[in-house]
mmCIF file of C-alpha atoms (C1' of nucleotides) in Angstrom:
data_model
loop_
_atom_site.group_PDB
_atom_site.id
_atom_site.type_symbol
_atom_site.label_atom_id
_atom_site.label_comp_id
_atom_site.label_asym_id
_atom_site.label_seq_id
_atom_site.Cartn_x
_atom_site.Cartn_y
_atom_site.Cartn_z
ATOM 1 C CA MET A 27 10.102 20.819 7.461
ATOM 2 C CA ILE A 28 12.447 17.931 6.644
ATOM 3 C CA ASP A 29 16.062 19.226 6.121
ATOM 4 C CA PHE A 30 17.101 16.752 3.043
ATOM 5 C CA ASP A 31 21.133 18.038 2.800
ATOM 6 C CA GLY A 32 21.844 18.206 6.412
ATOM 7 C CA PRO A 33 23.535 15.703 8.935
ATOM 8 C CA THR A 34 20.255 14.055 10.579
ATOM 9 C CA PRO A 35 18.729 11.046 9.458
ATOM 10 C CA LEU A 36 15.618 11.749 7.648
ATOM 11 C CA TYR A 37 13.669 9.182 10.161
ATOM 12 C CA VAL A 38 14.587 11.236 13.362
ATOM 13 C CA GLN A 39 13.607 14.229 12.019
ATOM 14 C CA ILE A 40 10.050 12.536 11.208
ATOM 15 C CA ALA A 41 10.323 11.453 14.571
ATOM 16 C CA ASP A 42 11.067 14.860 15.764
ATOM 17 C CA VAL A 43 8.006 16.515 13.846
ATOM 18 C CA ILE A 44 5.525 13.684 15.486
ATOM 19 C CA GLU A 45 7.083 14.103 18.973
ATOM 20 C CA ALA A 46 6.135 17.319 18.709
ATOM 21 C CA ARG A 47 2.789 17.427 17.334
ATOM 22 C CA ILE A 48 2.137 14.506 20.386
ATOM 23 C CA ARG A 49 3.660 17.184 23.261
ATOM 24 C CA ASP A 50 2.017 20.259 21.630
ATOM 25 C CA GLY A 51 -1.498 17.863 21.938
ATOM 26 C CA GLU A 52 -1.842 18.290 18.167
ATOM 27 C CA LEU A 53 -1.727 14.655 18.128
ATOM 28 C CA LEU A 54 -4.012 13.155 20.947
ATOM 29 C CA PRO A 55 -3.749 9.777 23.233
ATOM 30 C CA ASP A 56 -5.861 6.854 21.293
ATOM 31 C CA ARG A 57 -6.155 8.938 18.911
ATOM 32 C CA PRO A 58 -4.263 7.563 15.541
ATOM 33 C CA ILE A 59 -0.983 9.456 13.771
ATOM 34 C CA PRO A 60 -0.501 9.819 10.229
ATOM 35 C CA SER A 61 -0.396 6.560 9.022
ATOM 36 C CA GLU A 62 2.845 5.139 6.594
ATOM 37 C CA ASN A 63 1.822 6.058 4.020
ATOM 38 C CA GLN A 64 0.437 9.756 4.474
ATOM 39 C CA MET A 65 4.176 10.107 5.897
ATOM 40 C CA VAL A 66 5.209 8.861 2.744
ATOM 41 C CA GLN A 67 3.278 11.971 0.822
ATOM 42 C CA GLU A 68 3.945 14.724 3.778
ATOM 43 C CA PHE A 69 7.405 14.378 3.839
ATOM 44 C CA GLY A 70 8.395 12.828 0.360
ATOM 45 C CA VAL A 71 10.084 10.269 1.703
ATOM 46 C CA ALA A 72 10.476 6.291 1.072
ATOM 47 C CA ARG A 73 8.299 3.511 3.213
ATOM 48 C CA GLY A 74 11.121 2.501 4.703
ATOM 49 C CA THR A 75 12.674 5.616 6.362
ATOM 50 C CA ALA A 76 8.605 6.413 7.269
ATOM 51 C CA ARG A 77 8.408 2.771 8.953
ATOM 52 C CA LYS A 78 11.726 3.629 10.768
ATOM 53 C CA ALA A 79 9.921 6.932 12.629
ATOM 54 C CA LEU A 80 7.733 4.788 13.903
ATOM 55 C CA GLU A 81 9.785 2.900 15.252
ATOM 56 C CA LEU A 82 11.541 5.407 16.745
ATOM 57 C CA LEU A 83 8.449 6.802 18.385
ATOM 58 C CA ARG A 84 7.410 3.023 19.702
ATOM 59 C CA ALA A 85 10.992 2.742 20.893
ATOM 60 C CA ARG A 86 10.752 6.374 23.220
ATOM 61 C CA GLY A 87 7.183 5.594 24.052
ATOM 62 C CA LEU A 88 4.826 7.536 22.421
ATOM 63 C CA VAL A 89 3.004 5.348 19.797
ATOM 64 C CA VAL A 90 1.404 2.117 19.738
ATOM 65 C CA THR A 91 1.357 0.166 16.558
ATOM 66 C CA VAL A 92 -1.716 -2.388 16.072
ATOM 67 C CA VAL A 93 -1.079 -4.723 13.115
ATOM 68 C CA GLY A 94 -3.443 -3.956 10.436
ATOM 69 C CA ARG A 95 -5.363 -0.734 11.747
ATOM 70 C CA GLY A 96 -2.421 2.120 12.130
ATOM 71 C CA THR A 97 0.228 3.839 14.681
ATOM 72 C CA PHE A 98 -1.834 5.472 17.865
ATOM 73 C CA VAL A 99 -0.484 7.508 20.530
ATOM 74 C CA ALA A 100 0.112 5.831 23.584
ATOM 75 C CA ARG A 101 -2.695 6.808 26.823
ATOM 76 C CA SER A 102 0.872 6.931 29.168
ATOM 77 C CA ALA A 103 2.119 9.951 26.159
ATOM 78 C CA ASP A 104 -0.342 12.893 26.924
ATOM 79 C CA MET B 14 4.162 -14.145 -19.980
ATOM 80 C CA ILE B 15 5.975 -12.434 -16.932
ATOM 81 C CA ASP B 16 9.341 -12.282 -16.326
ATOM 82 C CA PHE B 17 9.876 -12.835 -12.717
ATOM 83 C CA ASP B 18 14.062 -12.606 -13.085
ATOM 84 C CA GLY B 19 14.398 -9.469 -15.378
ATOM 85 C CA PRO B 20 14.805 -6.325 -14.674
ATOM 86 C CA THR B 21 11.412 -4.634 -15.256
ATOM 87 C CA PRO B 22 9.112 -4.652 -12.039
ATOM 88 C CA LEU B 23 6.352 -6.915 -12.028
ATOM 89 C CA TYR B 24 3.872 -4.371 -12.070
ATOM 90 C CA VAL B 25 5.154 -2.382 -15.266
ATOM 91 C CA GLN B 26 4.773 -6.122 -17.149
ATOM 92 C CA ILE B 27 1.338 -6.680 -15.716
ATOM 93 C CA ALA B 28 0.707 -2.710 -16.764
ATOM 94 C CA ASP B 29 2.112 -3.537 -20.013
ATOM 95 C CA VAL B 30 0.333 -7.143 -20.559
ATOM 96 C CA ILE B 31 -3.540 -5.021 -19.774
ATOM 97 C CA GLU B 32 -2.666 -2.371 -22.022
ATOM 98 C CA ALA B 33 -1.653 -4.766 -24.847
ATOM 99 C CA ARG B 34 -5.161 -6.090 -24.264
ATOM 100 C CA ILE B 35 -6.808 -3.128 -24.852
ATOM 101 C CA ARG B 36 -5.232 -2.027 -27.533
ATOM 102 C CA ASP B 37 -5.504 -5.436 -29.577
ATOM 103 C CA GLY B 38 -9.068 -4.811 -28.462
ATOM 104 C CA GLU B 39 -9.138 -8.181 -26.792
ATOM 105 C CA LEU B 40 -10.621 -5.417 -23.796
ATOM 106 C CA LEU B 41 -13.499 -3.192 -24.860
ATOM 107 C CA PRO B 42 -14.509 0.682 -23.647
ATOM 108 C CA ASP B 43 -16.622 0.716 -20.387
ATOM 109 C CA ARG B 44 -16.112 -3.180 -20.264
ATOM 110 C CA PRO B 45 -14.337 -4.771 -16.752
ATOM 111 C CA ILE B 46 -10.323 -5.604 -17.126
ATOM 112 C CA PRO B 47 -9.820 -8.049 -14.566
ATOM 113 C CA SER B 48 -10.212 -7.969 -10.890
ATOM 114 C CA GLU B 49 -7.170 -7.633 -8.187
ATOM 115 C CA ASN B 50 -7.725 -11.242 -7.115
ATOM 116 C CA GLN B 51 -8.162 -12.104 -10.829
ATOM 117 C CA MET B 52 -4.759 -10.534 -11.953
ATOM 118 C CA VAL B 53 -3.361 -12.461 -8.422
ATOM 119 C CA GLN B 54 -4.033 -15.702 -10.027
ATOM 120 C CA GLU B 55 -3.676 -15.245 -13.099
ATOM 121 C CA PHE B 56 -0.070 -13.827 -13.011
ATOM 122 C CA GLY B 57 0.834 -15.425 -10.009
ATOM 123 C CA VAL B 58 1.557 -11.847 -8.010
ATOM 124 C CA ALA B 59 0.798 -10.315 -4.784
ATOM 125 C CA ARG B 60 -2.208 -8.263 -4.306
ATOM 126 C CA GLY B 61 -0.114 -5.041 -3.730
ATOM 127 C CA THR B 62 1.544 -5.824 -7.144
ATOM 128 C CA ALA B 63 -1.695 -5.911 -9.030
ATOM 129 C CA ARG B 64 -2.631 -2.435 -7.778
ATOM 130 C CA LYS B 65 0.208 -1.072 -8.878
ATOM 131 C CA ALA B 66 -0.166 -1.989 -12.287
ATOM 132 C CA LEU B 67 -3.762 -0.425 -12.058
ATOM 133 C CA GLU B 68 -2.407 2.432 -10.789
ATOM 134 C CA LEU B 69 0.082 2.649 -13.355
ATOM 135 C CA LEU B 70 -2.666 1.965 -16.196
ATOM 136 C CA ARG B 71 -5.102 4.594 -14.166
ATOM 137 C CA ALA B 72 -1.899 7.215 -14.775
ATOM 138 C CA ARG B 73 -1.513 5.984 -18.720
ATOM 139 C CA GLY B 74 -5.356 7.215 -18.395
ATOM 140 C CA LEU B 75 -6.189 3.850 -20.099
ATOM 141 C CA VAL B 76 -8.899 2.625 -16.806
ATOM 142 C CA VAL B 77 -10.786 4.168 -14.726
ATOM 143 C CA THR B 78 -11.461 2.467 -11.422
ATOM 144 C CA VAL B 79 -15.095 2.228 -9.310
ATOM 145 C CA VAL B 80 -15.024 1.054 -5.618
ATOM 146 C CA GLY B 81 -17.097 -1.576 -4.759
ATOM 147 C CA ARG B 82 -17.636 -2.189 -8.989
ATOM 148 C CA GLY B 83 -13.852 -2.384 -10.629
ATOM 149 C CA THR B 84 -11.903 -1.198 -12.651
ATOM 150 C CA PHE B 85 -12.888 -0.110 -16.401
ATOM 151 C CA VAL B 86 -11.558 0.501 -19.855
ATOM 152 C CA ALA B 87 -11.772 4.803 -20.393
ATOM 153 C CA ARG B 88 -14.153 4.993 -23.040
ATOM 154 C CA SER B 89 -11.554 7.191 -23.961
ATOM 155 C CA ALA B 90 -9.083 4.452 -24.404
ATOM 156 C CA ASP B 91 -9.761 2.643 -28.269
ATOM 157 C "C1'" DG C 24 -34.130 -4.544 6.318
ATOM 158 C "C1'" DG C 25 -30.625 -8.879 6.541
ATOM 159 C "C1'" DA C 26 -26.824 -11.176 4.879
ATOM 160 C "C1'" DC C 27 -23.520 -12.243 1.851
ATOM 161 C "C1'" DA C 28 -20.006 -12.213 -2.007
ATOM 162 C "C1'" DT C 29 -17.217 -9.445 -4.749
ATOM 163 C "C1'" DT C 30 -14.193 -5.639 -5.123
ATOM 164 C "C1'" DT C 31 -11.450 -1.423 -3.994
ATOM 165 C "C1'" DG C 32 -9.069 1.110 0.229
ATOM 166 C "C1'" DT C 33 -6.184 1.362 4.008
ATOM 167 C "C1'" DG C 34 -2.493 -0.056 7.092
ATOM 168 C "C1'" DC C 35 1.096 -2.967 9.290
ATOM 169 C "C1'" DG C 36 4.654 -6.783 8.547
ATOM 170 C "C1'" DT C 37 8.238 -8.666 6.190
ATOM 171 C "C1'" DA C 38 12.200 -9.519 2.558
ATOM 172 C "C1'" DT C 39 15.346 -8.188 -0.892
ATOM 173 C "C1'" DG C 40 18.245 -5.544 -3.957
ATOM 174 C "C1'" DT C 41 20.524 -1.786 -5.071
ATOM 175 C "C1'" DA C 42 23.114 2.895 -4.287
ATOM 176 C "C1'" DT C 43 24.825 6.309 -0.994
ATOM 177 C "C1'" DT C 44 27.594 8.259 2.373
ATOM 178 C "C1'" DC D 3 32.184 -1.974 6.713
ATOM 179 C "C1'" DA D 4 27.532 -0.032 8.508
ATOM 180 C "C1'" DA D 5 23.973 3.558 8.065
ATOM 181 C "C1'" DT D 6 21.123 5.644 5.435
ATOM 182 C "C1'" DA D 7 17.299 5.772 1.841
ATOM 183 C "C1'" DC D 8 14.930 4.106 -1.460
ATOM 184 C "C1'" DA D 9 12.764 0.707 -4.718
ATOM 185 C "C1'" DT D 10 10.312 -3.715 -5.629
ATOM 186 C "C1'" DA D 11 7.124 -7.617 -3.941
ATOM 187 C "C1'" DC D 12 5.459 -10.660 -0.583
ATOM 188 C "C1'" DG D 13 1.916 -11.588 2.829
ATOM 189 C "C1'" DC D 14 -2.342 -10.221 6.363
ATOM 190 C "C1'" DA D 15 -6.038 -8.131 8.491
ATOM 191 C "C1'" DC D 16 -9.822 -4.960 8.637
ATOM 192 C "C1'" DA D 17 -12.602 -1.401 6.311
ATOM 193 C "C1'" DA D 18 -15.626 0.883 2.737
ATOM 194 C "C1'" DA D 19 -18.776 0.440 -1.660
ATOM 195 C "C1'" DT D 20 -21.453 -1.458 -4.595
ATOM 196 C "C1'" DG D 21 -24.523 -5.226 -5.901
ATOM 197 C "C1'" DT D 22 -27.641 -9.436 -4.858
ATOM 198 C "C1'" DC D 23 -30.363 -12.644 -2.750
#
DNA sequence: GGACATTTGTGCGTATGTATT
DNA sequence: CAATACATACGCACAAATGTC
């Protein structure tokens, strides 16, 4: 699922995977996406890498992060 | 007691201290070990660091954690 | 039943250091 | 040098489980 040896940064690949899940309706608006720790588990990366993926998803306007609660699919991203 | 400047991670040092107390019989089987907050006080570290020490002790099979109650010396660890 | 304190679980924000490319 | 990635460590906020009163 993730290419550790390819030229594409891991955090970009992870963000693309999450975006695909939102596009596919696998992750729904106002619902939480995988937490940083869950991404660490699922993708086998460091927390900092998972955080960079979230940062990218926020920049794309796909998710909204609430401190102390988690990151959720943006309502505008259906 | 804890070397904040050395190369050994704080959570490893703390786990080692607790393990020594178990080995010495200072902490007895089925009895609670210091809570996370008590470790924060005693060792002057963040809660996350105390939690990583506990995680290590669980991996070593020395303690067992019960949600809402605390962490106890494993019966098998005398 | 309710209120409260204690303890662990979870999640994110931030900073620093190291290594590799 | 810059970007990527990992590890360590601090902090804050909230939830869940437990126990006591």
